[in-house]
Amino acid sequence: MSFCKASLNHQCINGREYQFDYVDFCISKGEAVLDIGSGNHPFPLATHLADLKTDDNFDRGGAELHKDERPFYKINIESMPFQSKEFAFVYCSHVLEHVNDPIAACREIMRIGKRGYIETPTRASDMLYNFSRLHRWHVAKAENALIFVEYSDRERQGTGIRYFIDQQKNTEDNPVKQLIYNNRDLFCNMFLWDNKFNVHLFDRSGNHRQLVI
């Protein structure tokens, strides 16, 4: 039995329902699934949870870290305490834009997992919501590669405009919410990988590092 996009009731997906509209995770029953950065909304198909911070809300909008009966690990994604290929599937959503070294993090993800899913905001999303001030990297995807570019000082200042995030939080329907909800794939990089993927990194000085598998 596999869990693909049509197999879950959206009311049970804890805020991640849009992913199931775009992605076939195809996780088989009984497979070990690790959610890195599980936060306050763990991936519903995860069997194991992990996060960096356990003692505060760590940019969770005031929400508490979620823990339940699933095993939970406090980890640093750049050096994780798991065996090679310990997990059949590794889920990592809205984490890599924050890390110090995306290449080290991606190497670890591939080491511990057989396949998985990575999601990050796009540059357009960061600028629209004034989130570049919170993120170190903007991320793009190209075929079987992720490309990380470090934000400049000017970009890290953000736009200073709260209008779009305020409209997103508005309880009433509005064109901004429709724009985002109907085009999630344009505002999020949704990246499925199997076995391995390539990584390119450009820091703010223009230096290029790569992890080509």
mmCIF file of C-alpha atoms in Angstrom:
data_model
loop_
_atom_site.group_PDB
_atom_site.id
_atom_site.type_symbol
_atom_site.label_atom_id
_atom_site.label_comp_id
_atom_site.label_asym_id
_atom_site.label_seq_id
_atom_site.Cartn_x
_atom_site.Cartn_y
_atom_site.Cartn_z
ATOM 1 C CA MET A 1 0.000 0.000 0.000
ATOM 2 C CA SER A 2 1.322 3.460 -0.888
ATOM 3 C CA PHE A 3 0.279 6.940 0.181
ATOM 4 C CA CYS A 4 0.023 9.231 -2.833
ATOM 5 C CA LYS A 5 -1.598 12.603 -3.263
ATOM 6 C CA ALA A 6 -5.195 11.375 -3.476
ATOM 7 C CA SER A 7 -5.018 9.019 -0.507
ATOM 8 C CA LEU A 8 -5.354 11.455 2.402
ATOM 9 C CA ASN A 9 -8.225 13.548 3.666
ATOM 10 C CA HIS A 10 -7.001 17.144 3.439
ATOM 11 C CA GLN A 11 -8.559 17.923 6.806
ATOM 12 C CA CYS A 12 -5.957 15.657 8.406
ATOM 13 C CA ILE A 13 -2.834 17.182 6.888
ATOM 14 C CA ASN A 14 -2.107 19.902 9.453
ATOM 15 C CA GLY A 15 -1.536 22.827 7.128
ATOM 16 C CA ARG A 16 0.441 20.889 4.513
ATOM 17 C CA GLU A 17 -2.536 20.048 2.305
ATOM 18 C CA TYR A 18 -1.306 22.021 -0.709
ATOM 19 C CA GLN A 19 1.678 19.680 -1.080
ATOM 20 C CA PHE A 20 -0.611 16.748 -1.727
ATOM 21 C CA ASP A 21 -2.203 18.663 -4.595
ATOM 22 C CA TYR A 22 1.149 18.841 -6.385
ATOM 23 C CA VAL A 23 3.278 15.933 -5.165
ATOM 24 C CA ASP A 24 2.974 12.150 -5.275
ATOM 25 C CA PHE A 25 5.008 11.134 -2.233
ATOM 26 C CA CYS A 26 4.215 7.454 -2.804
ATOM 27 C CA ILE A 27 5.395 6.349 0.626
ATOM 28 C CA SER A 28 4.698 2.700 1.308
ATOM 29 C CA LYS A 29 3.142 1.592 4.553
ATOM 30 C CA GLY A 30 5.811 0.506 7.012
ATOM 31 C CA GLU A 31 8.593 2.663 5.550
ATOM 32 C CA ALA A 32 10.629 4.804 7.947
ATOM 33 C CA VAL A 33 10.013 8.486 7.169
ATOM 34 C CA LEU A 34 11.966 11.283 8.873
ATOM 35 C CA ASP A 35 10.637 14.864 9.035
ATOM 36 C CA ILE A 36 13.585 17.248 9.475
ATOM 37 C CA GLY A 37 12.369 20.526 10.942
ATOM 38 C CA SER A 38 9.037 19.071 12.029
ATOM 39 C CA GLY A 39 8.189 22.160 14.096
ATOM 40 C CA ASN A 40 4.565 22.728 14.989
ATOM 41 C CA HIS A 41 3.147 21.031 11.850
ATOM 42 C CA PRO A 42 4.845 17.639 11.358
ATOM 43 C CA PHE A 43 4.530 15.852 8.047
ATOM 44 C CA PRO A 44 1.516 13.527 8.498
ATOM 45 C CA LEU A 45 3.275 10.542 6.906
ATOM 46 C CA ALA A 46 6.402 10.880 9.064
ATOM 47 C CA THR A 47 7.277 8.048 11.430
ATOM 48 C CA HIS A 48 10.140 9.982 13.076
ATOM 49 C CA LEU A 49 10.431 13.715 13.887
ATOM 50 C CA ALA A 50 13.492 15.955 14.211
ATOM 51 C CA ASP A 51 14.163 19.631 14.834
ATOM 52 C CA LEU A 52 17.014 21.930 15.804
ATOM 53 C CA LYS A 53 15.260 23.907 18.530
ATOM 54 C CA THR A 54 13.136 22.398 21.268
ATOM 55 C CA ASP A 55 13.095 25.127 23.920
ATOM 56 C CA ASP A 56 11.368 28.042 22.159
ATOM 57 C CA ASN A 57 9.023 28.770 19.272
ATOM 58 C CA PHE A 58 11.997 29.379 16.899
ATOM 59 C CA ASP A 59 10.203 31.447 14.287
ATOM 60 C CA ARG A 60 7.032 29.352 14.513
ATOM 61 C CA GLY A 61 4.781 32.361 14.927
ATOM 62 C CA GLY A 62 4.369 31.669 18.626
ATOM 63 C CA ALA A 63 3.266 28.061 18.089
ATOM 64 C CA GLU A 64 4.730 25.363 20.318
ATOM 65 C CA LEU A 65 6.895 22.540 19.029
ATOM 66 C CA HIS A 66 4.697 19.520 18.280
ATOM 67 C CA LYS A 67 5.557 16.199 19.895
ATOM 68 C CA ASP A 68 3.480 13.030 19.943
ATOM 69 C CA GLU A 69 4.076 9.297 20.159
ATOM 70 C CA ARG A 70 6.536 9.358 17.270
ATOM 71 C CA PRO A 71 10.270 9.283 18.131
ATOM 72 C CA PHE A 72 11.693 12.806 18.284
ATOM 73 C CA TYR A 73 15.333 13.827 17.830
ATOM 74 C CA LYS A 74 17.090 17.119 18.455
ATOM 75 C CA ILE A 75 19.498 17.390 15.539
ATOM 76 C CA ASN A 76 21.748 19.656 13.530
ATOM 77 C CA ILE A 77 20.963 18.950 9.885
ATOM 78 C CA GLU A 78 24.598 19.450 8.875
ATOM 79 C CA SER A 79 25.697 16.488 11.026
ATOM 80 C CA MET A 80 22.944 14.038 11.893
ATOM 81 C CA PRO A 81 23.233 11.027 14.237
ATOM 82 C CA PHE A 82 21.619 8.501 11.879
ATOM 83 C CA GLN A 83 22.994 5.544 9.972
ATOM 84 C CA SER A 84 23.503 5.692 6.221
ATOM 85 C CA LYS A 85 20.222 5.058 4.384
ATOM 86 C CA GLU A 86 18.422 4.577 7.710
ATOM 87 C CA PHE A 87 15.257 6.182 6.318
ATOM 88 C CA ALA A 88 13.322 5.213 3.230
ATOM 89 C CA PHE A 89 12.121 8.804 2.844
ATOM 90 C CA VAL A 90 13.429 12.113 4.225
ATOM 91 C CA TYR A 91 11.066 15.091 4.279
ATOM 92 C CA CYS A 92 12.626 18.530 4.728
ATOM 93 C CA SER A 93 10.346 21.532 4.283
ATOM 94 C CA HIS A 94 11.335 25.210 4.761
ATOM 95 C CA VAL A 95 14.621 24.456 6.495
ATOM 96 C CA LEU A 96 17.492 24.757 4.020
ATOM 97 C CA GLU A 97 17.030 28.481 3.397
ATOM 98 C CA HIS A 98 18.185 28.997 7.021
ATOM 99 C CA VAL A 99 21.242 26.741 7.334
ATOM 100 C CA ASN A 100 24.881 27.809 7.483
ATOM 101 C CA ASP A 101 26.094 25.293 4.904
ATOM 102 C CA PRO A 102 23.483 23.939 2.465
ATOM 103 C CA ILE A 103 26.016 21.616 0.829
ATOM 104 C CA ALA A 104 26.790 19.899 4.142
ATOM 105 C CA ALA A 105 23.060 19.688 4.908
ATOM 106 C CA CYS A 106 22.191 18.215 1.512
ATOM 107 C CA ARG A 107 25.047 15.726 1.767
ATOM 108 C CA GLU A 108 23.661 14.543 5.094
ATOM 109 C CA ILE A 109 20.106 14.302 3.737
ATOM 110 C CA MET A 110 21.315 12.054 0.926
ATOM 111 C CA ARG A 111 23.459 10.022 3.303
ATOM 112 C CA ILE A 112 20.658 9.098 5.692
ATOM 113 C CA GLY A 113 17.817 8.787 3.167
ATOM 114 C CA LYS A 114 17.072 6.696 0.116
ATOM 115 C CA ARG A 115 14.824 9.341 -1.380
ATOM 116 C CA GLY A 116 12.875 12.329 -0.221
ATOM 117 C CA TYR A 117 11.252 15.712 -0.617
ATOM 118 C CA ILE A 118 12.734 19.165 -0.098
ATOM 119 C CA GLU A 119 10.722 22.369 -0.092
ATOM 120 C CA THR A 120 11.966 25.930 0.156
ATOM 121 C CA PRO A 121 10.432 29.314 -0.617
ATOM 122 C CA THR A 122 11.296 30.840 -3.964
ATOM 123 C CA ARG A 123 12.955 34.232 -4.214
ATOM 124 C CA ALA A 124 9.624 35.669 -5.348
ATOM 125 C CA SER A 125 7.974 34.426 -2.167
ATOM 126 C CA ASP A 126 10.708 35.868 0.040
ATOM 127 C CA MET A 127 10.418 39.272 -1.597
ATOM 128 C CA LEU A 128 6.625 39.327 -1.625
ATOM 129 C CA TYR A 129 6.369 38.479 2.055
ATOM 130 C CA ASN A 130 9.442 40.464 3.150
ATOM 131 C CA PHE A 131 11.003 37.202 4.382
ATOM 132 C CA SER A 132 14.494 37.630 2.890
ATOM 133 C CA ARG A 133 15.458 39.307 6.169
ATOM 134 C CA LEU A 134 14.861 35.946 7.881
ATOM 135 C CA HIS A 135 16.581 33.708 5.335
ATOM 136 C CA ARG A 136 20.240 33.372 4.391
ATOM 137 C CA TRP A 137 19.738 31.785 0.961
ATOM 138 C CA HIS A 138 17.340 32.003 -1.922
ATOM 139 C CA VAL A 139 16.875 28.715 -3.694
ATOM 140 C CA ALA A 140 16.049 27.596 -7.209
ATOM 141 C CA LYS A 141 15.674 24.142 -8.713
ATOM 142 C CA ALA A 142 16.726 22.857 -12.123
ATOM 143 C CA GLU A 143 16.032 19.255 -13.069
ATOM 144 C CA ASN A 144 17.981 17.180 -10.494
ATOM 145 C CA ALA A 145 19.734 20.128 -8.834
ATOM 146 C CA LEU A 146 19.192 22.717 -6.140
ATOM 147 C CA ILE A 147 20.886 26.094 -6.489
ATOM 148 C CA PHE A 148 21.570 28.217 -3.407
ATOM 149 C CA VAL A 149 22.453 31.907 -3.701
ATOM 150 C CA GLU A 150 23.313 33.898 -0.594
ATOM 151 C CA TYR A 151 21.286 37.041 -0.128
ATOM 152 C CA SER A 152 23.160 40.334 -0.270
ATOM 153 C CA ASP A 153 23.007 42.855 2.559
ATOM 154 C CA ARG A 154 20.497 44.910 0.586
ATOM 155 C CA GLU A 155 18.289 41.880 -0.058
ATOM 156 C CA ARG A 156 18.435 40.950 3.621
ATOM 157 C CA GLN A 157 16.939 44.346 4.432
ATOM 158 C CA GLY A 158 13.749 43.207 2.726
ATOM 159 C CA THR A 159 11.141 45.470 1.205
ATOM 160 C CA GLY A 160 9.719 46.758 4.471
ATOM 161 C CA ILE A 161 6.188 46.132 3.146
ATOM 162 C CA ARG A 162 3.832 44.066 5.332
ATOM 163 C CA TYR A 163 0.782 44.363 3.099
ATOM 164 C CA PHE A 164 1.025 40.908 1.511
ATOM 165 C CA ILE A 165 1.680 38.979 4.700
ATOM 166 C CA ASP A 166 -1.130 40.877 6.434
ATOM 167 C CA GLN A 167 -3.501 39.942 3.603
ATOM 168 C CA GLN A 168 -2.348 36.327 3.857
ATOM 169 C CA LYS A 169 -3.221 36.297 7.567
ATOM 170 C CA ASN A 170 -6.576 37.966 6.937
ATOM 171 C CA THR A 171 -9.415 35.603 7.841
ATOM 172 C CA GLU A 172 -11.458 36.836 4.884
ATOM 173 C CA ASP A 173 -10.842 35.780 1.316
ATOM 174 C CA ASN A 174 -8.945 38.278 -0.841
ATOM 175 C CA PRO A 175 -6.970 38.392 -4.122
ATOM 176 C CA VAL A 176 -3.602 37.955 -2.370
ATOM 177 C CA LYS A 177 -4.713 34.720 -0.705
ATOM 178 C CA GLN A 178 -6.146 33.498 -3.999
ATOM 179 C CA LEU A 179 -2.876 34.339 -5.745
ATOM 180 C CA ILE A 180 -0.832 32.262 -3.304
ATOM 181 C CA TYR A 181 -3.249 29.374 -2.762
ATOM 182 C CA ASN A 182 -3.810 28.861 -6.489
ATOM 183 C CA ASN A 183 -0.112 29.044 -7.379
ATOM 184 C CA ARG A 184 1.749 27.336 -4.573
ATOM 185 C CA ASP A 185 4.145 25.712 -7.039
ATOM 186 C CA LEU A 186 5.302 29.189 -8.150
ATOM 187 C CA PHE A 187 5.993 30.368 -4.616
ATOM 188 C CA CYS A 188 7.581 27.143 -3.315
ATOM 189 C CA ASN A 189 10.324 24.964 -4.744
ATOM 190 C CA MET A 190 8.852 21.444 -4.513
ATOM 191 C CA PHE A 191 11.746 19.060 -5.078
ATOM 192 C CA LEU A 192 11.441 15.275 -5.078
ATOM 193 C CA TRP A 193 14.707 13.357 -5.236
ATOM 194 C CA ASP A 194 15.588 9.677 -5.547
ATOM 195 C CA ASN A 195 18.967 8.358 -4.405
ATOM 196 C CA LYS A 196 20.883 11.594 -5.034
ATOM 197 C CA PHE A 197 20.778 15.125 -6.400
ATOM 198 C CA ASN A 198 23.252 17.886 -7.272
ATOM 199 C CA VAL A 199 23.832 21.092 -5.342
ATOM 200 C CA HIS A 200 25.319 24.408 -6.433
ATOM 201 C CA LEU A 201 26.064 27.214 -4.005
ATOM 202 C CA PHE A 202 27.049 30.834 -4.642
ATOM 203 C CA ASP A 203 27.966 32.947 -1.626
ATOM 204 C CA ARG A 204 27.608 36.723 -1.572
ATOM 205 C CA SER A 205 31.197 37.128 -2.842
ATOM 206 C CA GLY A 206 30.368 35.091 -5.927
ATOM 207 C CA ASN A 207 32.364 32.034 -4.869
ATOM 208 C CA HIS A 208 30.948 28.801 -6.270
ATOM 209 C CA ARG A 209 30.877 25.448 -4.503
ATOM 210 C CA GLN A 210 29.162 22.370 -5.773
ATOM 211 C CA LEU A 211 28.168 18.858 -4.778
ATOM 212 C CA VAL A 212 27.809 16.888 -7.988
ATOM 213 C CA ILE A 213 26.908 13.256 -7.486
#
